[in-house]
Every structure is written in C-alpha cells, then in structure tokens.
C-alpha cells in the first residue's frame, strides 16, 4: 500500500512540475496585452520590438507624488524622473537583471507638437502621450483607476503653459495638471525578450 501511495505522490509531483513549466515562458512568447509576473510584481506586455519587449507595471508604483516640486514640466529635470531612476529602477533591476533593461532615447514632444524639451535618456519612465494613446487598450481600467503622470509637457512657456504636464486615467480621459500637483506613477520600460517570466 505504501508503494502505491509513493507512486501516486510522485505522479502528482511530476504533473505539478509540468504545469509550472508550462507557465514559465520567455517574454518573447507573450502577446501585447498579456500579463506576466516576476519578482512578486505583475507587468503588462505593450509591444514586441525585435528582441526587446516594451512593458508596463500592472498598476502604480508608490503613492501620490508630484511631477516636480519646482513646478517644472520638463521630465529631464523632474522629481518624478529622479524617483524612476532610483527607487523604481533599482526594483526593476533586481527583478529583471540590470543588463536586461534597455536604454532608450525619448522625445519629450509637447501635446501641441513643440520640441523645446528635447530628448531624454531613460531606462524606466512613465509613458509619453503618444505611447499612452497607442497602448491604452492594454491598460486595464479597473487597475489604472486614478490620474497618473505621462512624461509629456502640455505645451511651452511662450504659449502660456509654464507648468503643465499631461495626465490620464482609466476611462481614457486625458487632462493637464501643474507639475507640483499630485498624480500616480505608472512606470514602463523595455527589457530583453529572452527574460523568463511566469504567465498569469
């Protein structure tokens, strides 16, 4: 009898191991909109980009925060960038491995097409307006239920917009907020598509 129980236990163990291995995939195997978990966090696949995958945290990081205490809408010099470059990046680097998070150049073009704010080098950051519009279909409205920052300035000081930054929420609403106002951080980044994750 004990031999039969041992055989059954081993069969159950093998089945469970096979089930777990089916959930473990490379990020490259996931389609836009699919959710995966790694390091105790859930992430959403936004786009596959030739060996790289753009992802977003499935939810917010941290509490309500200012874009910039000095009320400057330039993401390059903002408090939000400092937060993403330190606390958020350090956590993501621990989850994915520093070498698996890609550098990228981001054009900080304003909502009305001005290029005054130039280019910003980032590894982890909020989405731009153009990205939010492109990927909003994959961002669950029940998760992104508060106003959160984009890294897109509204316009430029010479047009009367010295302090305004684009914000958005789950209902597809777009708005503007002063940089010293309050919003959430929904960080995104690009990682190597070879990273192993668990499909949710």
CSV table of C-alpha atoms in Angstrom, one decimal:
chain,number,residue,atom,x,y,z
A,1,UNK,CA,0.0,0.0,0.0
A,2,UNK,CA,2.8,2.4,0.9
A,3,UNK,CA,4.4,1.8,-2.5
A,4,UNK,CA,1.2,2.7,-4.3
A,5,UNK,CA,1.0,6.0,-2.3
A,6,UNK,CA,4.6,6.8,-3.1
A,7,UNK,CA,4.0,6.2,-6.8
A,8,UNK,CA,0.8,8.4,-6.7
A,9,UNK,CA,2.7,11.2,-4.9
A,10,UNK,CA,5.5,11.1,-7.4
A,11,UNK,CA,2.9,11.2,-10.3
A,12,UNK,CA,1.3,14.3,-8.7
A,13,UNK,CA,4.7,15.9,-8.2
A,14,UNK,CA,5.5,15.4,-11.9
A,15,UNK,CA,2.2,16.7,-13.1
A,16,UNK,CA,2.6,19.8,-10.9
A,17,UNK,CA,6.1,20.4,-12.2
A,18,UNK,CA,4.9,20.1,-15.8
A,19,UNK,CA,2.0,22.5,-15.1
A,20,UNK,CA,4.5,25.0,-13.7
A,21,UNK,CA,6.9,24.7,-16.6
A,22,UNK,CA,4.0,25.5,-19.0
A,23,UNK,CA,3.5,28.8,-17.2
A,24,UNK,CA,7.2,29.7,-17.4
A,25,UNK,CA,7.9,31.4,-20.7
A,26,UNK,CA,10.2,33.9,-22.3
A,27,UNK,CA,8.7,37.4,-22.6
A,28,UNK,CA,9.1,36.9,-26.4
A,29,UNK,CA,6.3,34.3,-26.2
A,30,UNK,CA,3.8,36.8,-24.9
A,31,UNK,CA,1.5,39.0,-27.0
A,32,UNK,CA,0.6,42.6,-26.4
A,33,UNK,CA,-1.9,42.8,-23.6
A,34,UNK,CA,-0.8,39.6,-21.8
A,35,UNK,CA,0.2,39.9,-18.2
A,36,UNK,CA,3.1,38.1,-16.6
A,37,UNK,CA,4.6,38.0,-13.1
A,38,UNK,CA,8.1,38.2,-11.9
A,39,UNK,CA,9.7,39.1,-8.6
A,40,UNK,CA,6.3,39.5,-6.9
A,41,UNK,CA,5.1,42.1,-9.4
A,42,UNK,CA,2.8,41.9,-12.4
A,43,UNK,CA,3.6,43.5,-15.7
A,44,UNK,CA,1.7,44.1,-19.0
A,45,UNK,CA,3.3,43.4,-22.4
A,46,UNK,CA,2.7,46.5,-24.5
A,47,UNK,CA,4.8,45.7,-27.7
A,48,UNK,CA,7.3,43.3,-29.1
A,49,UNK,CA,10.2,45.1,-30.7
A,50,UNK,CA,12.8,42.9,-32.4
A,51,UNK,CA,14.3,41.0,-29.5
A,52,UNK,CA,13.1,43.7,-27.0
A,53,UNK,CA,9.7,43.9,-25.2
A,54,UNK,CA,8.1,47.1,-24.0
A,55,UNK,CA,6.3,46.5,-20.7
A,56,UNK,CA,4.4,48.5,-18.1
A,57,UNK,CA,3.9,47.8,-14.4
A,58,UNK,CA,0.3,46.4,-13.9
A,59,UNK,CA,-0.6,49.2,-11.5
A,60,UNK,CA,1.1,52.1,-9.8
A,61,UNK,CA,4.5,52.4,-8.1
A,62,UNK,CA,4.5,54.3,-4.8
A,63,UNK,CA,1.9,56.7,-3.5
A,64,UNK,CA,0.6,60.0,-5.0
A,65,UNK,CA,3.5,62.2,-5.9
A,66,UNK,CA,4.4,65.5,-7.5
A,67,UNK,CA,5.9,65.5,-11.0
A,68,UNK,CA,8.2,68.2,-9.8
A,69,UNK,CA,8.3,70.3,-6.6
A,70,UNK,CA,9.7,73.2,-8.6
A,71,UNK,CA,6.6,73.1,-10.9
A,72,UNK,CA,8.8,72.5,-14.0
A,73,UNK,CA,7.1,70.3,-16.7
A,74,UNK,CA,10.5,69.2,-18.2
A,75,UNK,CA,10.7,65.4,-17.4
A,76,UNK,CA,14.6,65.5,-17.7
A,77,UNK,CA,15.0,67.6,-14.5
A,78,UNK,CA,11.8,66.4,-12.7
A,79,UNK,CA,11.4,64.8,-9.3
A,80,UNK,CA,9.4,62.0,-11.0
A,81,UNK,CA,12.4,61.2,-13.2
A,82,UNK,CA,14.7,61.0,-10.1
A,83,UNK,CA,12.2,58.6,-8.5
A,84,UNK,CA,12.0,56.4,-11.6
A,85,UNK,CA,15.8,56.5,-11.9
A,86,UNK,CA,16.3,55.4,-8.3
A,87,UNK,CA,13.6,53.6,-6.5
A,88,UNK,CA,11.7,52.2,-9.5
A,89,UNK,CA,14.8,51.3,-11.5
A,90,UNK,CA,16.5,49.6,-8.5
A,91,UNK,CA,13.5,47.4,-8.0
A,92,UNK,CA,13.1,46.6,-11.7
A,93,UNK,CA,16.9,45.8,-12.0
A,94,UNK,CA,16.6,43.4,-9.1
A,95,UNK,CA,13.6,41.7,-10.8
A,96,UNK,CA,14.9,41.5,-14.4
A,97,UNK,CA,18.7,42.0,-14.0
A,98,UNK,CA,20.4,45.3,-14.8
A,99,UNK,CA,21.7,44.0,-18.2
A,100,UNK,CA,18.1,43.1,-19.3
A,101,UNK,CA,16.7,46.7,-19.0
A,102,UNK,CA,17.4,48.7,-22.2
A,103,UNK,CA,18.4,52.3,-22.5
A,104,UNK,CA,16.2,54.4,-24.8
A,105,UNK,CA,16.0,58.0,-26.0
A,106,UNK,CA,12.6,59.6,-25.5
A,107,UNK,CA,11.5,62.7,-27.5
A,108,UNK,CA,9.7,64.9,-25.0
A,109,UNK,CA,7.5,66.5,-27.6
A,110,UNK,CA,4.6,68.6,-26.1
A,111,UNK,CA,0.9,67.9,-26.7
A,112,UNK,CA,0.9,70.6,-29.4
A,113,UNK,CA,4.0,69.3,-31.2
A,114,UNK,CA,6.7,71.6,-29.8
A,115,UNK,CA,10.2,70.1,-29.4
A,116,UNK,CA,11.6,72.6,-26.9
A,117,UNK,CA,12.2,70.0,-24.2
A,118,UNK,CA,14.4,67.8,-26.4
A,119,UNK,CA,15.4,64.2,-25.8
A,120,UNK,CA,15.7,62.4,-22.5
A,121,UNK,CA,17.8,59.2,-21.9
A,122,UNK,CA,15.8,56.7,-19.7
A,123,UNK,CA,15.7,53.1,-18.6
A,124,UNK,CA,12.4,53.3,-16.6
A,125,UNK,CA,9.9,56.1,-17.0
A,126,UNK,CA,6.2,57.0,-17.5
A,127,UNK,CA,4.7,56.6,-20.9
A,128,UNK,CA,4.6,59.5,-23.3
A,129,UNK,CA,1.2,60.7,-24.6
A,130,UNK,CA,1.7,59.0,-28.0
A,131,UNK,CA,2.6,55.7,-26.2
A,132,UNK,CA,-0.4,56.0,-23.9
A,133,UNK,CA,-2.7,56.6,-26.9
A,134,UNK,CA,-1.2,53.6,-28.7
A,135,UNK,CA,-1.2,51.2,-25.7
A,136,UNK,CA,-4.2,52.3,-23.7
A,137,UNK,CA,-6.2,49.4,-25.0
A,138,UNK,CA,-3.9,47.1,-23.0
A,139,UNK,CA,-4.1,49.0,-19.7
A,140,UNK,CA,-6.9,47.5,-17.5
A,141,UNK,CA,-9.3,50.2,-16.5
A,142,UNK,CA,-10.0,48.5,-13.2
A,143,UNK,CA,-6.3,48.8,-12.3
A,144,UNK,CA,-5.5,52.2,-13.6
A,145,UNK,CA,-8.3,53.9,-11.8
A,146,UNK,CA,-6.6,57.1,-10.7
A,147,UNK,CA,-5.0,60.0,-12.5
A,148,UNK,CA,-1.3,59.2,-13.4
A,149,UNK,CA,1.5,61.2,-14.9
A,150,UNK,CA,2.7,60.9,-18.5
A,151,UNK,CA,6.2,62.4,-19.2
A,152,UNK,CA,4.7,64.7,-21.9
A,153,UNK,CA,4.6,68.5,-21.2
A,154,UNK,CA,1.4,70.2,-22.2
A,155,UNK,CA,3.0,73.0,-24.2
A,156,UNK,CA,5.7,75.6,-23.8
A,157,UNK,CA,6.0,78.8,-21.6
A,158,UNK,CA,6.0,81.1,-24.7
A,159,UNK,CA,2.5,79.7,-25.4
A,160,UNK,CA,1.3,80.3,-21.8
A,161,UNK,CA,2.0,76.8,-20.4
A,162,UNK,CA,4.9,77.1,-18.0
A,163,UNK,CA,3.9,74.4,-15.5
A,164,UNK,CA,1.5,71.9,-17.1
A,165,UNK,CA,2.1,68.2,-17.7
A,166,UNK,CA,-0.3,65.6,-19.3
A,167,UNK,CA,-2.1,63.2,-17.0
A,168,UNK,CA,-4.5,60.4,-17.9
A,169,UNK,CA,-6.9,57.9,-16.2
A,170,UNK,CA,-8.6,54.6,-16.8
A,171,UNK,CA,-11.6,56.0,-18.6
A,172,UNK,CA,-9.5,57.1,-21.5
A,173,UNK,CA,-9.5,60.6,-20.1
A,174,UNK,CA,-6.6,63.0,-20.8
A,175,UNK,CA,-6.0,66.1,-18.8
A,176,UNK,CA,-3.4,68.6,-17.6
A,177,UNK,CA,-2.0,69.1,-14.1
A,178,UNK,CA,0.5,71.5,-12.7
A,179,UNK,CA,3.9,69.8,-12.2
A,180,UNK,CA,3.6,70.5,-8.4
A,181,UNK,CA,0.2,68.8,-8.4
A,182,UNK,CA,-0.5,65.2,-7.4
A,183,UNK,CA,-0.6,62.1,-9.5
A,184,UNK,CA,0.4,58.5,-9.6
A,185,UNK,CA,3.5,56.8,-11.2
A,186,UNK,CA,2.8,54.0,-13.7
A,187,UNK,CA,6.3,53.1,-14.9
A,188,UNK,CA,7.2,51.4,-18.1
A,189,UNK,CA,10.5,50.2,-19.7
A,190,UNK,CA,11.9,48.0,-22.4
A,191,UNK,CA,13.5,44.7,-21.5
A,192,UNK,CA,15.2,41.8,-23.3
A,193,UNK,CA,12.7,39.4,-24.8
A,194,UNK,CA,14.7,36.5,-23.5
A,195,UNK,CA,13.8,37.1,-19.9
A,196,UNK,CA,12.0,34.1,-18.3
A,197,UNK,CA,8.7,35.0,-16.6
A,198,UNK,CA,5.5,33.4,-15.4
A,199,UNK,CA,2.4,33.8,-17.5
A,200,UNK,CA,-0.6,35.0,-15.5
